[in-house]
Amino acid sequence: MTIDTLSLTAEAAQTLLGAGEITAGELARAYADAIAERDPEIHAYLRQGDSPDGESGEGVPIAVKDCISTKGLETTAASKILAGYVPLYDATVVERCRDAGMPVLGKTNLDEFAMGSSTENSAYGPSRNPWDLDRVPGGSSGGSAAAVAGGLAPWALGSDTGGSIKQPAALCGIVGLRPTYGTVSRYGVIAFASSLDQVGPMAKTVRDCALLYEVLAGRDRNDSTTVELPEPVTIPTADSLNGVRLGVPKELNDAEGIEPGVKASVEAAITLADSLGADVEETSLPRSVEYGLACYYLIAPAEASANLSRYDGVRYGHRASEPSDLSEMYERSRWEGFGAEPRRRIMLGTYALSAGYYDAFYGQAQRVRTLIRNEHAEAFERYDALLSPTSPTVAFPLGARTADPIAMYVADLLTIPSCMAGLPGLSIPCGLSEGLPVGLQIVGPQFSENRLLQIGHALETALAFDVVPERLR
Ligand code: GLN
């Protein structure tokens, strides 16, 4: 039987495997062939994983973002400073996938240390959007998103600090779930900003994301920030939204810079939610959008500057050759190893944490973060979930924002507030604008994944978006 990796969902692949209609080897071979055919132009992968002989697992294979450790398989976080680094152990999320029988197809591209929104900050060259090869796939999990959209993986692991799962999912026309902070282990995940980092699933359908989330979630004794889920993961079946209370925060839906085509597509999805039985109401999150981005760009770099101090040329990765003394060794190893964006953030973050400025910058940002959290908590007294665009724009052309860091940061304007509040969020494709996918963001209170997945599934079914990129149909 011929396997069309562009349209095959992970769930359908599981069914075919279970019925004995295909073997794990045939499935892995189909992805290897698709990768050989299309990845030279998409560049979703930095390197291949298990050989497609079917012996590394009997399940549906998965792509893994390259900031997630894979035992015996180079893991660089798309940085030169980690070139050649081969982890001695699997991250817990990878171990869980392996325990579920999933072979690892390969390691996907990202912005260096997950800092960026387009994968253009990768030290190994950008990935391209399968819908239009002259455009970015989003980021930082752009390689994972491009792999799924391009039929190069049935599903993938992404990581999200301020939008890195939801935003690339939106730009590539797939589904991405950023889970509640603390539900998925970060053990073995290269740290960026530890109070924000989360791992989550990316796939073609909401049900696929639910199936993968079920594998990933739950307490891990190696990560003390994880908790036991309050209820087991349910695989969504809902086709109505009867009685679901949905809020539409005006600041997230009318923010400056939202493209008219994105707005129109999201408005149509909101109208559809209403016709499926939901109670839809306009609401407000006044401070979250106004202060979210500024607050994030103090907290995330501050934490990054501390996390990245371990790359010193002594214990990990790149070491400068023939330094004249120890401090020159540190200095040159870091200068040679880090790209422009991590350097910028190390400097900003170190400044924000320095004596005399700590309270004015980092401390103040933490207080604003509490306001953002409280504002969301209040909204969730009235609503089950909040709807908005995921990204203000569709996928932008390669190079369009690389010269202007602020223009790049604005890509996450709508995803950052809920990330700051530690909340789960789902992005589903809701239509096209100028031939490119638009993402609908559905945010809920802590541990509301099951409900978000139900809402997402009901909408996805009614929207009937075709996830195969038009130019590949
Ligand atoms: N684009 C945001 C940043 O550059 C978010 C990245 C992420 O979530 N890892 O920090």
Tab-separated table of N, CA, C and O in Angstrom, residues 382-449:
chain	number	residue	atom	x	y	z
A	382	ARG	N	-15.116	33.742	34.387
A	382	ARG	CA	-16.287	33.907	33.514
A	382	ARG	C	-16.254	33.051	32.260
A	382	ARG	O	-17.279	32.779	31.668
A	383	TYR	N	-15.049	32.650	31.837
A	383	TYR	CA	-14.937	31.942	30.553
A	383	TYR	C	-14.171	30.633	30.709
A	383	TYR	O	-13.272	30.524	31.548
A	384	ASP	N	-14.535	29.669	29.833
A	384	ASP	CA	-13.792	28.416	29.794
A	384	ASP	C	-12.509	28.579	28.979
A	384	ASP	O	-11.527	27.881	29.227
A	385	ALA	N	-12.558	29.460	27.994
A	385	ALA	CA	-11.374	29.664	27.159
A	385	ALA	C	-11.452	31.027	26.489
A	385	ALA	O	-12.537	31.632	26.396
A	386	LEU	N	-10.289	31.501	26.047
A	386	LEU	CA	-10.185	32.798	25.375
A	386	LEU	C	-9.693	32.572	23.947
A	386	LEU	O	-8.782	31.755	23.725
A	387	LEU	N	-10.283	33.292	23.011
A	387	LEU	CA	-9.933	33.115	21.598
A	387	LEU	C	-9.269	34.372	21.033
A	387	LEU	O	-9.658	35.496	21.365
A	388	SER	N	-8.308	34.150	20.145
A	388	SER	CA	-7.651	35.260	19.443
A	388	SER	C	-6.847	34.688	18.293
A	388	SER	O	-6.701	33.466	18.194
A	389	PRO	N	-6.271	35.551	17.435
A	389	PRO	CA	-5.283	35.021	16.502
A	389	PRO	C	-4.077	34.500	17.298
A	389	PRO	O	-3.810	34.986	18.405
A	390	THR	N	-3.353	33.527	16.744
A	390	THR	CA	-2.110	33.079	17.371
A	390	THR	C	-0.989	34.047	17.029
A	390	THR	O	-0.216	34.463	17.896
A	391	SER	N	-0.920	34.403	15.767
A	391	SER	CA	0.121	35.319	15.286
A	391	SER	C	-0.565	36.486	14.598
A	391	SER	O	-1.582	36.303	13.930
A	392	PRO	N	-0.031	37.708	14.755
A	392	PRO	CA	-0.673	38.855	14.098
A	392	PRO	C	-0.622	38.755	12.574
A	392	PRO	O	-1.428	39.379	11.893
A	393	THR	N	0.333	37.987	12.053
A	393	THR	CA	0.511	37.927	10.598
A	393	THR	C	0.617	36.481	10.136
A	393	THR	O	0.841	35.584	10.946
A	394	VAL	N	0.465	36.287	8.835
A	394	VAL	CA	0.790	34.983	8.256
A	394	VAL	C	2.320	34.908	8.120
A	394	VAL	O	3.022	35.876	8.463
A	395	ALA	N	2.807	33.781	7.631
A	395	ALA	CA	4.259	33.593	7.487
A	395	ALA	C	4.859	34.734	6.663
A	395	ALA	O	4.349	35.081	5.601
A	396	PHE	N	5.948	35.308	7.190
A	396	PHE	CA	6.561	36.446	6.488
A	396	PHE	C	7.762	35.960	5.661
A	396	PHE	O	8.280	34.871	5.897
A	397	PRO	N	8.175	36.776	4.675
A	397	PRO	CA	9.283	36.337	3.819
A	397	PRO	C	10.593	36.200	4.596
A	397	PRO	O	10.847	36.955	5.541
A	398	LEU	N	11.405	35.239	4.189
A	398	LEU	CA	12.740	35.084	4.778
A	398	LEU	C	13.472	36.413	4.663
A	398	LEU	O	13.400	37.081	3.626
A	399	GLY	N	14.147	36.811	5.728
A	399	GLY	CA	14.940	38.041	5.685
A	399	GLY	C	14.160	39.297	6.026
A	399	GLY	O	14.754	40.326	6.326
A	400	ALA	N	12.814	39.226	6.031
A	400	ALA	CA	12.030	40.455	6.208
A	400	ALA	C	12.239	41.109	7.573
A	400	ALA	O	12.105	42.323	7.711
A	401	ARG	N	12.563	40.315	8.597
A	401	ARG	CA	12.657	40.904	9.942
A	401	ARG	C	14.013	40.704	10.600
A	401	ARG	O	14.191	41.060	11.768
A	402	THR	N	14.955	40.117	9.868
A	402	THR	CA	16.227	39.772	10.527
A	402	THR	C	17.039	40.993	10.946
A	402	THR	O	17.834	40.927	11.878
A	403	ALA	N	16.826	42.118	10.285
A	403	ALA	CA	17.633	43.295	10.629
A	403	ALA	C	17.056	44.045	11.830
A	403	ALA	O	17.699	44.944	12.367
A	404	ASP	N	15.855	43.695	12.257
A	404	ASP	CA	15.179	44.470	13.294
A	404	ASP	C	14.638	43.547	14.393
A	404	ASP	O	13.556	42.986	14.266
A	405	PRO	N	15.405	43.382	15.482
A	405	PRO	CA	14.971	42.453	16.532
A	405	PRO	C	13.567	42.744	17.047
A	405	PRO	O	12.804	41.822	17.316
A	406	ILE	N	13.195	44.025	17.160
A	406	ILE	CA	11.872	44.350	17.720
A	406	ILE	C	10.763	43.839	16.786
A	406	ILE	O	9.757	43.287	17.239
A	407	ALA	N	10.958	43.996	15.474
A	407	ALA	CA	9.958	43.501	14.512
A	407	ALA	C	9.790	41.993	14.690
A	407	ALA	O	8.685	41.463	14.592
A	408	MET	N	10.892	41.314	14.974
A	408	MET	CA	10.819	39.864	15.193
A	408	MET	C	10.095	39.571	16.514
A	408	MET	O	9.268	38.671	16.583
A	409	TYR	N	10.375	40.330	17.555
A	409	TYR	CA	9.766	40.079	18.871
A	409	TYR	C	8.241	40.222	18.818
A	409	TYR	O	7.511	39.533	19.526
A	410	VAL	N	7.763	41.139	17.954
A	410	VAL	CA	6.323	41.398	17.873
A	410	VAL	C	5.544	40.181	17.358
A	410	VAL	O	4.342	40.047	17.601
A	411	ALA	N	6.233	39.253	16.699
A	411	ALA	CA	5.577	38.023	16.218
A	411	ALA	C	4.904	37.276	17.371
A	411	ALA	O	3.966	36.508	17.152
A	412	ASP	N	5.386	37.476	18.594
A	412	ASP	CA	4.857	36.740	19.748
A	412	ASP	C	3.960	37.578	20.649
A	412	ASP	O	3.625	37.166	21.756
A	413	LEU	N	3.551	38.729	20.149
A	413	LEU	CA	2.719	39.645	20.943
A	413	LEU	C	1.503	38.942	21.556
A	413	LEU	O	1.134	39.186	22.696
A	414	LEU	N	0.877	38.058	20.782
A	414	LEU	CA	-0.400	37.465	21.209
A	414	LEU	C	-0.217	36.148	21.958
A	414	LEU	O	-1.134	35.688	22.642
A	415	THR	N	0.955	35.532	21.841
A	415	THR	CA	1.180	34.259	22.549
A	415	THR	C	1.840	34.478	23.903
A	415	THR	O	1.672	33.665	24.816
A	416	ILE	N	2.598	35.553	24.030
A	416	ILE	CA	3.384	35.758	25.249
A	416	ILE	C	2.533	35.922	26.518
A	416	ILE	O	2.861	35.329	27.554
A	417	PRO	N	1.435	36.700	26.494
A	417	PRO	CA	0.729	36.918	27.769
A	417	PRO	C	0.338	35.622	28.491
A	417	PRO	O	0.610	35.464	29.685
A	418	SER	N	-0.262	34.671	27.778
A	418	SER	CA	-0.683	33.441	28.464
A	418	SER	C	0.516	32.591	28.883
A	418	SER	O	0.457	31.875	29.883
A	419	CYS	N	1.621	32.682	28.129
A	419	CYS	CA	2.840	31.958	28.533
A	419	CYS	C	3.359	32.522	29.852
A	419	CYS	O	3.775	31.783	30.746
A	420	MET	N	3.319	33.857	29.976
A	420	MET	CA	3.782	34.505	31.204
A	420	MET	C	2.946	34.048	32.393
A	420	MET	O	3.417	33.987	33.522
A	421	ALA	N	1.668	33.736	32.117
A	421	ALA	CA	0.756	33.315	33.181
A	421	ALA	C	0.805	31.803	33.407
A	421	ALA	O	0.063	31.284	34.248
A	422	GLY	N	1.660	31.096	32.671
A	422	GLY	CA	1.822	29.649	32.874
A	422	GLY	C	0.671	28.819	32.331
A	422	GLY	O	0.484	27.661	32.721
A	423	LEU	N	-0.126	29.415	31.438
A	423	LEU	CA	-1.374	28.774	31.001
A	423	LEU	C	-1.194	27.937	29.733
A	423	LEU	O	-0.324	28.212	28.925
A	424	PRO	N	-2.068	26.941	29.562
A	424	PRO	CA	-2.015	26.144	28.341
A	424	PRO	C	-2.683	26.876	27.180
A	424	PRO	O	-3.605	27.666	27.385
A	425	GLY	N	-2.197	26.599	25.989
A	425	GLY	CA	-2.790	27.203	24.799
A	425	GLY	C	-2.648	26.269	23.617
A	425	GLY	O	-1.667	25.531	23.506
A	426	LEU	N	-3.674	26.320	22.769
A	426	LEU	CA	-3.705	25.465	21.589
A	426	LEU	C	-3.792	26.389	20.384
A	426	LEU	O	-4.504	27.390	20.421
A	427	SER	N	-3.061	26.059	19.315
A	427	SER	CA	-3.264	26.783	18.063
A	427	SER	C	-3.762	25.801	17.024
A	427	SER	O	-3.163	24.735	16.849
A	428	ILE	N	-4.871	26.156	16.375
A	428	ILE	CA	-5.365	25.316	15.277
A	428	ILE	C	-5.472	26.174	14.018
A	428	ILE	O	-5.732	27.380	14.108
A	429	PRO	N	-5.282	25.560	12.853
A	429	PRO	CA	-5.432	26.341	11.624
A	429	PRO	C	-6.902	26.669	11.403
A	429	PRO	O	-7.766	25.803	11.595
A	430	CYS	N	-7.217	27.927	11.050
A	430	CYS	CA	-8.634	28.283	10.900
A	430	CYS	C	-8.959	28.840	9.532
A	430	CYS	O	-10.090	29.251	9.288
A	431	GLY	N	-7.986	28.887	8.632
A	431	GLY	CA	-8.284	29.381	7.293
A	431	GLY	C	-7.030	29.880	6.620
A	431	GLY	O	-5.918	29.702	7.143
A	432	LEU	N	-7.222	30.516	5.460
A	432	LEU	CA	-6.083	31.031	4.707
A	432	LEU	C	-6.244	32.532	4.527
A	432	LEU	O	-7.353	33.047	4.418
A	433	SER	N	-5.104	33.219	4.503
A	433	SER	CA	-5.097	34.619	4.117
A	433	SER	C	-3.975	34.758	3.096
A	433	SER	O	-2.838	34.361	3.374
A	434	GLU	N	-4.290	35.272	1.943
A	434	GLU	CA	-3.320	35.347	0.838
A	434	GLU	C	-2.668	33.991	0.573
A	434	GLU	O	-1.464	33.896	0.359
A	435	GLY	N	-3.469	32.933	0.699
A	435	GLY	CA	-2.958	31.594	0.391
A	435	GLY	C	-2.088	30.981	1.476
A	435	GLY	O	-1.509	29.913	1.288
A	436	LEU	N	-1.995	31.668	2.641
A	436	LEU	CA	-1.157	31.145	3.731
A	436	LEU	C	-2.009	30.898	4.977
A	436	LEU	O	-2.972	31.621	5.231
A	437	PRO	N	-1.626	29.891	5.782
A	437	PRO	CA	-2.457	29.519	6.930
A	437	PRO	C	-2.535	30.590	8.018
A	437	PRO	O	-1.569	31.315	8.261
A	438	VAL	N	-3.703	30.633	8.660
A	438	VAL	CA	-3.936	31.503	9.812
A	438	VAL	C	-4.205	30.606	11.016
A	438	VAL	O	-4.919	29.607	10.890
A	439	GLY	N	-3.640	30.959	12.168
A	439	GLY	CA	-3.852	30.155	13.370
A	439	GLY	C	-4.812	30.820	14.338
A	439	GLY	O	-4.764	32.038	14.549
A	440	LEU	N	-5.689	30.006	14.932
A	440	LEU	CA	-6.592	30.466	15.993
A	440	LEU	C	-6.009	29.994	17.324
A	440	LEU	O	-5.725	28.806	17.492
A	441	GLN	N	-5.827	30.926	18.261
A	441	GLN	CA	-5.291	30.566	19.578
A	441	GLN	C	-6.444	30.374	20.565
A	441	GLN	O	-7.331	31.218	20.691
A	442	ILE	N	-6.395	29.251	21.288
A	442	ILE	CA	-7.417	28.942	22.298
A	442	ILE	C	-6.669	28.742	23.620
A	442	ILE	O	-5.913	27.782	23.770
A	443	VAL	N	-6.868	29.668	24.555
A	443	VAL	CA	-6.138	29.642	25.828
A	443	VAL	C	-7.104	29.313	26.952
A	443	VAL	O	-8.241	29.803	26.964
A	444	GLY	N	-6.680	28.489	27.890
A	444	GLY	CA	-7.546	28.135	29.013
A	444	GLY	C	-6.832	28.278	30.339
A	444	GLY	O	-5.633	28.588	30.387
A	445	PRO	N	-7.567	28.048	31.445
A	445	PRO	CA	-6.924	28.088	32.762
A	445	PRO	C	-5.966	26.901	32.929
A	445	PRO	O	-5.981	25.975	32.126
A	446	GLN	N	-5.170	26.947	33.998
A	446	GLN	CA	-4.231	25.851	34.270
A	446	GLN	C	-4.937	24.502	34.236
A	446	GLN	O	-6.043	24.364	34.758
A	447	PHE	N	-4.274	23.522	33.660
A	447	PHE	CA	-4.757	22.129	33.607
A	447	PHE	C	-6.073	21.960	32.854
A	447	PHE	O	-6.822	21.020	33.110
A	448	SER	N	-6.360	22.887	31.929
A	448	SER	CA	-7.615	22.760	31.174
A	448	SER	C	-7.376	22.113	29.808
A	448	SER	O	-8.198	22.260	28.905
A	449	GLU	N	-6.262	21.390	29.656
A	449	GLU	CA	-5.932	20.804	28.352
A	449	GLU	C	-7.088	19.995	27.770
A	449	GLU	O	-7.375	20.092	26.582
